[in-house]
């Protein structure tokens, strides 16, 4: 974002705010649009301007809700203390790596009071396409041109659109130009006063050469494909971009819960469920369906890959992986060739 535009938005924030600390919210039209990366980018910009930022995350608590009333994360030790799930760690770890404190929990009145005590600016880091829990001083809404038309046909995504101060039209580097233009027009009709910003969502993989010429199984981010209704995600695009010989379609070999998921979400394309599930179901598939390469797509970390011969060895550690962090446990890191 140009410096002049950034300064203008900051003036808008400070003029609006009548609370101890201003709130900037990041929400979206649909889940999987790119809220997390946008939140981290906004946090970086504000920190470069000299402000201390605290992010408050849309709730993802499990278990004892009384004990999880107010959660503060500033280190990986905090993740262990609160016994975070993989889903929570995937969202919290990048903030911690960037030096941003994250709050979450159950009582959002107490949470914001704690955050206000140590930060200059509060960032609302939204979940799915829900609207913010706090009235923001600046509301940024992320829209996905891979799903043009959803901005006026889904709740509460359309609510976010109508409340937005700024639209970030994300993924313009992978979407069709016609869809980007149509999305801009639709957003302007629904909310003509909001600023529109286009953004790229670049893809990274650990070893692009390892994908070239291989038969690839793509493991995508679950929510983006299920209630987000995408047929594919970043993993599928990465496989095509980096020259996969073939993208193996797992749907004919799906069993039990995976088969039920495909039936429930029929728009899902030739991709598979989160990778730990694939490891668990590996032995039920026919050998000829086994790919030479596995691409695991994650919204928080770079896409990674595992070779065919590593699958069976890694599956023995599946239980530990699912109890561990959003990337595999250290034993599995070695088994699938990750450092």
mmCIF file of C-alpha atoms in Angstrom:
data_model
loop_
_atom_site.group_PDB
_atom_site.id
_atom_site.type_symbol
_atom_site.label_atom_id
_atom_site.label_comp_id
_atom_site.label_asym_id
_atom_site.label_seq_id
_atom_site.Cartn_x
_atom_site.Cartn_y
_atom_site.Cartn_z
ATOM 1 C CA UNK A 1 0.000 0.000 0.000
ATOM 2 C CA UNK A 2 1.447 3.447 -0.860
ATOM 3 C CA UNK A 3 2.669 5.484 2.109
ATOM 4 C CA UNK A 4 0.207 8.319 1.399
ATOM 5 C CA UNK A 5 -2.723 5.902 1.436
ATOM 6 C CA UNK A 6 -1.442 4.262 4.627
ATOM 7 C CA UNK A 7 -1.191 7.657 6.327
ATOM 8 C CA UNK A 8 -4.707 8.612 5.211
ATOM 9 C CA UNK A 9 -6.133 5.415 6.663
ATOM 10 C CA UNK A 10 -4.303 6.014 9.924
ATOM 11 C CA UNK A 11 -5.816 9.496 10.177
ATOM 12 C CA UNK A 12 -9.238 7.906 9.654
ATOM 13 C CA UNK A 13 -8.571 5.423 12.468
ATOM 14 C CA UNK A 14 -7.449 8.010 14.991
ATOM 15 C CA UNK A 15 -10.299 10.418 14.195
ATOM 16 C CA UNK A 16 -12.932 7.717 14.626
ATOM 17 C CA UNK A 17 -11.645 6.123 17.772
ATOM 18 C CA UNK A 18 -13.382 7.038 21.022
ATOM 19 C CA UNK A 19 -11.995 4.129 23.011
ATOM 20 C CA UNK A 20 -8.672 3.616 24.843
ATOM 21 C CA UNK A 21 -7.049 1.945 21.841
ATOM 22 C CA UNK A 22 -8.236 1.846 18.198
ATOM 23 C CA UNK A 23 -9.392 -1.415 16.656
ATOM 24 C CA UNK A 24 -8.584 -2.492 13.100
ATOM 25 C CA UNK A 25 -10.543 -5.556 11.985
ATOM 26 C CA UNK A 26 -9.746 -8.017 9.206
ATOM 27 C CA UNK A 27 -12.653 -10.133 8.016
ATOM 28 C CA UNK A 28 -13.640 -11.721 4.712
ATOM 29 C CA UNK A 29 -16.338 -12.562 2.215
ATOM 30 C CA UNK A 30 -15.648 -16.319 2.493
ATOM 31 C CA UNK A 31 -13.310 -18.487 4.511
ATOM 32 C CA UNK A 32 -10.001 -19.103 2.758
ATOM 33 C CA UNK A 33 -9.843 -15.648 1.184
ATOM 34 C CA UNK A 34 -6.565 -14.739 2.884
ATOM 35 C CA UNK A 35 -7.461 -13.078 6.195
ATOM 36 C CA UNK A 36 -4.518 -14.509 8.097
ATOM 37 C CA UNK A 37 -1.863 -13.282 5.677
ATOM 38 C CA UNK A 38 -3.605 -9.913 5.456
ATOM 39 C CA UNK A 39 -3.655 -9.589 9.245
ATOM 40 C CA UNK A 40 0.055 -10.348 9.426
ATOM 41 C CA UNK A 41 0.777 -7.784 6.700
ATOM 42 C CA UNK A 42 -1.257 -5.094 8.470
ATOM 43 C CA UNK A 43 0.522 -5.916 11.728
ATOM 44 C CA UNK A 44 3.899 -5.549 10.001
ATOM 45 C CA UNK A 45 2.956 -2.162 8.507
ATOM 46 C CA UNK A 46 1.760 -0.834 11.872
ATOM 47 C CA UNK A 47 4.852 -2.125 13.677
ATOM 48 C CA UNK A 48 7.087 -0.481 11.071
ATOM 49 C CA UNK A 49 5.245 2.757 11.874
ATOM 50 C CA UNK A 50 6.332 2.340 15.487
ATOM 51 C CA UNK A 51 3.138 1.005 17.069
ATOM 52 C CA UNK A 52 2.846 -1.962 19.395
ATOM 53 C CA UNK A 53 0.202 -4.326 18.065
ATOM 54 C CA UNK A 54 -1.850 -7.034 19.756
ATOM 55 C CA UNK A 55 -4.010 -9.384 17.694
ATOM 56 C CA UNK A 56 -7.272 -10.750 19.050
ATOM 57 C CA UNK A 57 -8.259 -13.962 17.307
ATOM 58 C CA UNK A 58 -11.751 -15.170 16.535
ATOM 59 C CA UNK A 59 -12.430 -17.924 19.110
ATOM 60 C CA UNK A 60 -11.353 -21.511 18.561
ATOM 61 C CA UNK A 61 -11.490 -22.877 22.136
ATOM 62 C CA UNK A 62 -11.959 -26.553 22.918
ATOM 63 C CA UNK A 63 -12.230 -28.335 26.262
ATOM 64 C CA UNK A 64 -12.467 -26.431 29.539
ATOM 65 C CA UNK A 65 -13.963 -23.078 28.535
ATOM 66 C CA UNK A 66 -13.676 -21.676 32.059
ATOM 67 C CA UNK A 67 -9.907 -22.219 32.030
ATOM 68 C CA UNK A 68 -9.743 -20.667 28.539
ATOM 69 C CA UNK A 69 -11.593 -17.474 29.487
ATOM 70 C CA UNK A 70 -8.645 -15.221 28.538
ATOM 71 C CA UNK A 71 -5.619 -16.594 26.678
ATOM 72 C CA UNK A 72 -2.444 -14.662 25.894
ATOM 73 C CA UNK A 73 0.170 -16.038 23.501
ATOM 74 C CA UNK A 74 3.622 -14.510 23.209
ATOM 75 C CA UNK A 75 5.772 -17.649 22.874
ATOM 76 C CA UNK A 76 5.557 -21.294 21.906
ATOM 77 C CA UNK A 77 5.557 -22.177 25.593
ATOM 78 C CA UNK A 78 2.198 -20.420 25.869
ATOM 79 C CA UNK A 79 0.818 -22.697 23.159
ATOM 80 C CA UNK A 80 1.852 -25.708 25.227
ATOM 81 C CA UNK A 81 0.464 -24.215 28.446
ATOM 82 C CA UNK A 82 -3.001 -23.807 26.927
ATOM 83 C CA UNK A 83 -2.800 -27.179 25.142
ATOM 84 C CA UNK A 84 -3.580 -25.638 21.779
ATOM 85 C CA UNK A 85 -4.959 -27.744 18.981
ATOM 86 C CA UNK A 86 -3.296 -27.975 15.581
ATOM 87 C CA UNK A 87 -5.929 -25.593 14.208
ATOM 88 C CA UNK A 88 -5.095 -22.983 16.847
ATOM 89 C CA UNK A 89 -1.336 -23.374 16.441
ATOM 90 C CA UNK A 90 -1.583 -22.874 12.704
ATOM 91 C CA UNK A 91 -3.118 -19.459 13.321
ATOM 92 C CA UNK A 92 -1.045 -18.398 16.333
ATOM 93 C CA UNK A 93 2.477 -19.497 15.394
ATOM 94 C CA UNK A 94 3.022 -17.004 12.533
ATOM 95 C CA UNK A 95 2.002 -14.130 14.818
ATOM 96 C CA UNK A 96 4.427 -15.306 17.488
ATOM 97 C CA UNK A 97 7.178 -15.690 14.890
ATOM 98 C CA UNK A 98 6.560 -12.064 13.876
ATOM 99 C CA UNK A 99 6.694 -10.791 17.445
ATOM 100 C CA UNK A 100 2.961 -10.031 17.686
ATOM 101 C CA UNK A 101 1.092 -10.929 20.875
ATOM 102 C CA UNK A 102 -2.161 -12.830 20.332
ATOM 103 C CA UNK A 103 -5.191 -12.953 22.585
ATOM 104 C CA UNK A 104 -8.079 -15.399 22.325
ATOM 105 C CA UNK A 105 -10.471 -17.277 24.569
ATOM 106 C CA UNK A 106 -14.106 -16.946 25.609
ATOM 107 C CA UNK A 107 -14.754 -13.642 27.423
ATOM 108 C CA UNK A 108 -14.081 -11.008 24.774
ATOM 109 C CA UNK A 109 -14.807 -8.089 27.092
ATOM 110 C CA UNK A 110 -11.985 -9.175 29.410
ATOM 111 C CA UNK A 111 -9.781 -10.044 26.436
ATOM 112 C CA UNK A 112 -9.850 -6.578 24.885
ATOM 113 C CA UNK A 113 -9.235 -4.913 28.254
ATOM 114 C CA UNK A 114 -6.088 -7.023 28.679
ATOM 115 C CA UNK A 115 -4.944 -6.257 25.130
ATOM 116 C CA UNK A 116 -5.562 -2.531 25.523
ATOM 117 C CA UNK A 117 -3.273 -2.487 28.557
ATOM 118 C CA UNK A 118 -0.202 -3.435 26.535
ATOM 119 C CA UNK A 119 -0.809 -2.430 22.908
ATOM 120 C CA UNK A 120 -1.229 0.776 20.924
ATOM 121 C CA UNK A 121 -3.516 -0.804 18.317
ATOM 122 C CA UNK A 122 -5.783 -3.850 18.476
ATOM 123 C CA UNK A 123 -6.094 -6.082 15.404
ATOM 124 C CA UNK A 124 -9.213 -8.227 15.122
ATOM 125 C CA UNK A 125 -8.062 -11.404 13.343
ATOM 126 C CA UNK A 126 -11.332 -12.826 12.053
ATOM 127 C CA UNK A 127 -12.347 -16.440 11.530
ATOM 128 C CA UNK A 128 -14.203 -17.916 8.574
ATOM 129 C CA UNK A 129 -16.389 -15.097 7.161
ATOM 130 C CA UNK A 130 -17.771 -13.972 10.508
ATOM 131 C CA UNK A 131 -18.075 -10.270 11.317
ATOM 132 C CA UNK A 132 -15.906 -8.721 14.066
ATOM 133 C CA UNK A 133 -16.906 -8.980 17.725
ATOM 134 C CA UNK A 134 -15.863 -5.365 18.307
ATOM 135 C CA UNK A 135 -17.017 -2.222 16.499
ATOM 136 C CA UNK A 136 -13.885 -1.427 14.476
ATOM 137 C CA UNK A 137 -12.378 1.966 13.802
ATOM 138 C CA UNK A 138 -11.221 0.587 10.457
ATOM 139 C CA UNK A 139 -12.697 -2.529 8.850
ATOM 140 C CA UNK A 140 -10.673 -4.342 6.194
ATOM 141 C CA UNK A 141 -12.517 -7.053 4.261
ATOM 142 C CA UNK A 142 -10.719 -9.606 2.078
ATOM 143 C CA UNK A 143 -12.464 -10.783 -1.104
ATOM 144 C CA UNK A 144 -11.528 -13.756 -3.277
ATOM 145 C CA UNK A 145 -11.808 -13.428 -7.100
ATOM 146 C CA UNK A 146 -11.815 -17.231 -7.359
ATOM 147 C CA UNK A 147 -15.341 -16.998 -5.904
ATOM 148 C CA UNK A 148 -16.707 -13.891 -7.583
ATOM 149 C CA UNK A 149 -20.432 -13.540 -6.890
ATOM 150 C CA UNK A 150 -20.239 -14.835 -3.318
ATOM 151 C CA UNK A 151 -19.930 -11.274 -1.996
ATOM 152 C CA UNK A 152 -23.697 -10.807 -2.401
ATOM 153 C CA UNK A 153 -24.993 -14.334 -1.849
ATOM 154 C CA UNK A 154 -23.539 -15.470 1.494
ATOM 155 C CA UNK A 155 -24.134 -14.444 5.101
ATOM 156 C CA UNK A 156 -22.399 -12.973 6.987
ATOM 157 C CA UNK A 157 -19.938 -12.283 4.169
ATOM 158 C CA UNK A 158 -22.240 -9.711 2.573
ATOM 159 C CA UNK A 159 -22.599 -8.022 5.966
ATOM 160 C CA UNK A 160 -18.824 -7.571 6.040
ATOM 161 C CA UNK A 161 -18.895 -6.190 2.496
ATOM 162 C CA UNK A 162 -21.460 -3.539 3.368
ATOM 163 C CA UNK A 163 -19.552 -2.481 6.515
ATOM 164 C CA UNK A 164 -16.081 -2.375 4.941
ATOM 165 C CA UNK A 165 -13.833 0.669 4.850
ATOM 166 C CA UNK A 166 -11.217 -1.123 2.745
ATOM 167 C CA UNK A 167 -11.440 -4.090 0.388
ATOM 168 C CA UNK A 168 -8.401 -6.246 -0.253
ATOM 169 C CA UNK A 169 -9.039 -8.152 -3.479
ATOM 170 C CA UNK A 170 -6.609 -10.983 -2.906
ATOM 171 C CA UNK A 171 -5.092 -13.658 -5.185
ATOM 172 C CA UNK A 172 -5.071 -11.452 -8.286
ATOM 173 C CA UNK A 173 -1.904 -13.286 -9.369
ATOM 174 C CA UNK A 174 -3.802 -16.587 -9.791
ATOM 175 C CA UNK A 175 -7.375 -15.512 -10.612
ATOM 176 C CA UNK A 176 -8.807 -14.825 -14.046
ATOM 177 C CA UNK A 177 -8.652 -11.136 -14.943
ATOM 178 C CA UNK A 178 -12.363 -11.133 -15.856
ATOM 179 C CA UNK A 179 -13.269 -12.366 -12.368
ATOM 180 C CA UNK A 180 -11.100 -9.698 -10.741
ATOM 181 C CA UNK A 181 -12.807 -6.960 -12.774
ATOM 182 C CA UNK A 182 -16.273 -8.359 -12.047
ATOM 183 C CA UNK A 183 -15.490 -8.575 -8.339
ATOM 184 C CA UNK A 184 -14.376 -4.932 -8.295
ATOM 185 C CA UNK A 185 -17.644 -3.910 -9.935
ATOM 186 C CA UNK A 186 -19.757 -5.972 -7.542
ATOM 187 C CA UNK A 187 -18.011 -4.588 -4.478
ATOM 188 C CA UNK A 188 -18.400 -1.042 -5.768
ATOM 189 C CA UNK A 189 -22.152 -1.554 -6.224
ATOM 190 C CA UNK A 190 -22.545 -2.922 -2.696
ATOM 191 C CA UNK A 191 -20.241 -0.430 -0.999
ATOM 192 C CA UNK A 192 -19.178 2.467 -3.259
ATOM 193 C CA UNK A 193 -17.347 4.368 -0.525
ATOM 194 C CA UNK A 194 -14.829 1.671 0.394
ATOM 195 C CA UNK A 195 -11.229 1.802 -0.834
ATOM 196 C CA UNK A 196 -10.244 -1.106 -3.096
ATOM 197 C CA UNK A 197 -6.741 -2.589 -3.003
ATOM 198 C CA UNK A 198 -5.528 -5.502 -5.118
ATOM 199 C CA UNK A 199 -3.128 -8.008 -3.580
ATOM 200 C CA UNK A 200 -1.142 -11.021 -4.728
ATOM 201 C CA UNK A 201 -0.954 -14.225 -2.712
ATOM 202 C CA UNK A 202 2.332 -15.768 -3.908
ATOM 203 C CA UNK A 203 2.923 -19.496 -3.616
ATOM 204 C CA UNK A 204 6.039 -20.997 -2.057
ATOM 205 C CA UNK A 205 7.152 -24.615 -1.832
ATOM 206 C CA UNK A 206 10.221 -26.110 -0.185
ATOM 207 C CA UNK A 207 11.638 -27.662 -3.358
ATOM 208 C CA UNK A 208 9.972 -26.782 -6.694
ATOM 209 C CA UNK A 209 12.272 -29.126 -8.640
ATOM 210 C CA UNK A 210 10.941 -32.081 -6.657
ATOM 211 C CA UNK A 211 7.479 -31.521 -8.164
ATOM 212 C CA UNK A 212 8.592 -31.256 -11.793
ATOM 213 C CA UNK A 213 7.487 -34.302 -13.804
ATOM 214 C CA UNK A 214 6.017 -36.174 -10.810
ATOM 215 C CA UNK A 215 2.613 -37.696 -10.113
ATOM 216 C CA UNK A 216 1.349 -35.553 -7.248
ATOM 217 C CA UNK A 217 -1.279 -35.936 -4.541
ATOM 218 C CA UNK A 218 -2.448 -32.532 -3.265
ATOM 219 C CA UNK A 219 -3.573 -32.086 0.354
ATOM 220 C CA UNK A 220 -5.462 -28.828 0.734
ATOM 221 C CA UNK A 221 -6.603 -26.691 3.653
ATOM 222 C CA UNK A 222 -9.823 -28.274 4.897
ATOM 223 C CA UNK A 223 -12.183 -25.333 5.678
ATOM 224 C CA UNK A 224 -11.394 -23.561 2.391
ATOM 225 C CA UNK A 225 -12.722 -26.559 0.467
ATOM 226 C CA UNK A 226 -15.603 -27.613 2.693
ATOM 227 C CA UNK A 227 -17.675 -24.684 3.989
ATOM 228 C CA UNK A 228 -15.570 -22.346 1.810
ATOM 229 C CA UNK A 229 -16.795 -24.286 -1.254
ATOM 230 C CA UNK A 230 -13.568 -24.029 -3.251
ATOM 231 C CA UNK A 231 -12.901 -26.881 -5.669
ATOM 232 C CA UNK A 232 -9.144 -26.468 -5.168
ATOM 233 C CA UNK A 233 -6.660 -24.346 -3.260
ATOM 234 C CA UNK A 234 -3.042 -23.204 -3.214
ATOM 235 C CA UNK A 235 -1.658 -26.747 -3.306
ATOM 236 C CA UNK A 236 -3.400 -27.557 -6.568
ATOM 237 C CA UNK A 237 -2.214 -24.308 -8.135
ATOM 238 C CA UNK A 238 1.350 -24.996 -6.937
ATOM 239 C CA UNK A 239 1.323 -28.485 -8.467
ATOM 240 C CA UNK A 240 0.334 -27.088 -11.852
ATOM 241 C CA UNK A 241 2.655 -24.105 -11.647
ATOM 242 C CA UNK A 242 5.709 -26.186 -10.806
ATOM 243 C CA UNK A 243 5.215 -28.764 -13.541
ATOM 244 C CA UNK A 244 3.569 -31.826 -11.995
ATOM 245 C CA UNK A 245 3.185 -34.575 -14.576
ATOM 246 C CA UNK A 246 -0.189 -35.582 -13.144
ATOM 247 C CA UNK A 247 -2.381 -34.604 -10.208
ATOM 248 C CA UNK A 248 -3.618 -37.879 -8.754
ATOM 249 C CA UNK A 249 -7.373 -37.845 -8.149
ATOM 250 C CA UNK A 250 -8.010 -39.480 -4.744
ATOM 251 C CA UNK A 251 -11.789 -39.471 -4.981
ATOM 252 C CA UNK A 252 -12.222 -42.931 -6.543
ATOM 253 C CA UNK A 253 -10.215 -44.454 -3.670
ATOM 254 C CA UNK A 254 -11.886 -42.614 -0.780
ATOM 255 C CA UNK A 255 -13.341 -44.676 2.071
ATOM 256 C CA UNK A 256 -15.385 -44.098 5.218
ATOM 257 C CA UNK A 257 -15.187 -40.533 6.552
ATOM 258 C CA UNK A 258 -13.271 -39.217 3.543
ATOM 259 C CA UNK A 259 -15.858 -40.627 1.127
ATOM 260 C CA UNK A 260 -18.597 -39.081 3.262
ATOM 261 C CA UNK A 261 -16.841 -35.703 3.100
ATOM 262 C CA UNK A 262 -16.673 -35.809 -0.702
ATOM 263 C CA UNK A 263 -20.379 -36.677 -0.788
ATOM 264 C CA UNK A 264 -21.229 -33.783 1.532
ATOM 265 C CA UNK A 265 -19.123 -31.304 -0.460
ATOM 266 C CA UNK A 266 -19.545 -32.399 -4.098
ATOM 267 C CA UNK A 267 -17.800 -29.298 -5.489
ATOM 268 C CA UNK A 268 -14.453 -30.568 -4.161
ATOM 269 C CA UNK A 269 -12.006 -31.202 -6.983
ATOM 270 C CA UNK A 270 -9.177 -33.780 -7.379
ATOM 271 C CA UNK A 271 -7.592 -33.001 -4.024
ATOM 272 C CA UNK A 272 -7.562 -34.654 -0.611
ATOM 273 C CA UNK A 273 -8.201 -33.887 3.043
ATOM 274 C CA UNK A 274 -5.571 -32.614 5.539
ATOM 275 C CA UNK A 275 -2.442 -34.719 5.432
ATOM 276 C CA UNK A 276 -2.669 -36.584 8.763
ATOM 277 C CA UNK A 277 -5.954 -38.132 7.578
ATOM 278 C CA UNK A 278 -4.294 -39.252 4.354
ATOM 279 C CA UNK A 279 -1.508 -40.952 6.296
ATOM 280 C CA UNK A 280 -4.127 -42.750 8.369
ATOM 281 C CA UNK A 281 -6.025 -43.982 5.285
ATOM 282 C CA UNK A 282 -2.994 -44.785 3.156
ATOM 283 C CA UNK A 283 -3.230 -48.570 3.499
ATOM 284 C CA UNK A 284 -6.831 -48.666 2.266
ATOM 285 C CA UNK A 285 -5.953 -47.296 -1.165
ATOM 286 C CA UNK A 286 -4.798 -49.312 -4.130
ATOM 287 C CA UNK A 287 -1.047 -49.231 -4.663
ATOM 288 C CA UNK A 288 -1.347 -47.983 -8.236
ATOM 289 C CA UNK A 289 -3.005 -44.814 -6.926
ATOM 290 C CA UNK A 290 -0.015 -43.892 -4.779
ATOM 291 C CA UNK A 291 1.676 -40.701 -5.974
ATOM 292 C CA UNK A 292 5.373 -39.989 -6.207
ATOM 293 C CA UNK A 293 4.973 -36.683 -4.371
ATOM 294 C CA UNK A 294 2.630 -35.200 -1.798
ATOM 295 C CA UNK A 295 1.979 -31.456 -1.644
ATOM 296 C CA UNK A 296 0.527 -30.258 1.637
ATOM 297 C CA UNK A 297 -1.028 -26.816 1.414
ATOM 298 C CA UNK A 298 -1.245 -24.635 4.501
ATOM 299 C CA UNK A 299 -2.514 -21.108 4.945
ATOM 300 C CA UNK A 300 -0.009 -20.345 7.676
ATOM 301 C CA UNK A 301 3.149 -22.120 6.563
ATOM 302 C CA UNK A 302 4.711 -22.793 3.215
ATOM 303 C CA UNK A 303 3.492 -25.765 1.227
ATOM 304 C CA UNK A 304 5.642 -28.810 1.766
ATOM 305 C CA UNK A 305 6.037 -32.228 0.197
ATOM 306 C CA UNK A 306 6.759 -35.848 1.041
ATOM 307 C CA UNK A 307 8.001 -38.636 -1.211
ATOM 308 C CA UNK A 308 6.061 -41.874 -1.673
ATOM 309 C CA UNK A 309 8.511 -44.089 0.209
ATOM 310 C CA UNK A 310 8.177 -41.895 3.289
ATOM 311 C CA UNK A 311 4.407 -42.255 3.688
ATOM 312 C CA UNK A 312 4.250 -45.595 5.476
ATOM 313 C CA UNK A 313 7.047 -44.693 7.885
ATOM 314 C CA UNK A 314 5.426 -41.388 8.714
ATOM 315 C CA UNK A 315 2.007 -42.937 9.317
ATOM 316 C CA UNK A 316 3.341 -44.693 12.420
ATOM 317 C CA UNK A 317 3.800 -41.270 13.968
ATOM 318 C CA UNK A 318 0.353 -40.038 12.975
ATOM 319 C CA UNK A 319 -1.024 -39.880 16.523
ATOM 320 C CA UNK A 320 1.948 -37.835 17.694
ATOM 321 C CA UNK A 321 1.610 -35.527 14.699
ATOM 322 C CA UNK A 322 -2.022 -34.774 15.373
ATOM 323 C CA UNK A 323 -1.209 -33.948 19.000
ATOM 324 C CA UNK A 324 1.748 -31.829 17.978
ATOM 325 C CA UNK A 325 2.060 -28.535 16.117
ATOM 326 C CA UNK A 326 0.556 -27.590 12.774
ATOM 327 C CA UNK A 327 3.567 -29.061 11.026
ATOM 328 C CA UNK A 328 4.537 -32.703 11.772
ATOM 329 C CA UNK A 329 6.415 -33.728 14.919
ATOM 330 C CA UNK A 330 10.221 -33.860 14.857
ATOM 331 C CA UNK A 331 10.264 -37.618 14.197
ATOM 332 C CA UNK A 332 8.046 -37.179 11.161
ATOM 333 C CA UNK A 333 10.123 -34.215 9.999
ATOM 334 C CA UNK A 334 13.024 -36.631 9.628
ATOM 335 C CA UNK A 335 10.888 -39.362 8.052
ATOM 336 C CA UNK A 336 9.514 -37.135 5.300
ATOM 337 C CA UNK A 337 12.743 -35.306 4.656
ATOM 338 C CA UNK A 338 11.943 -31.967 6.238
ATOM 339 C CA UNK A 339 14.493 -29.917 8.141
#
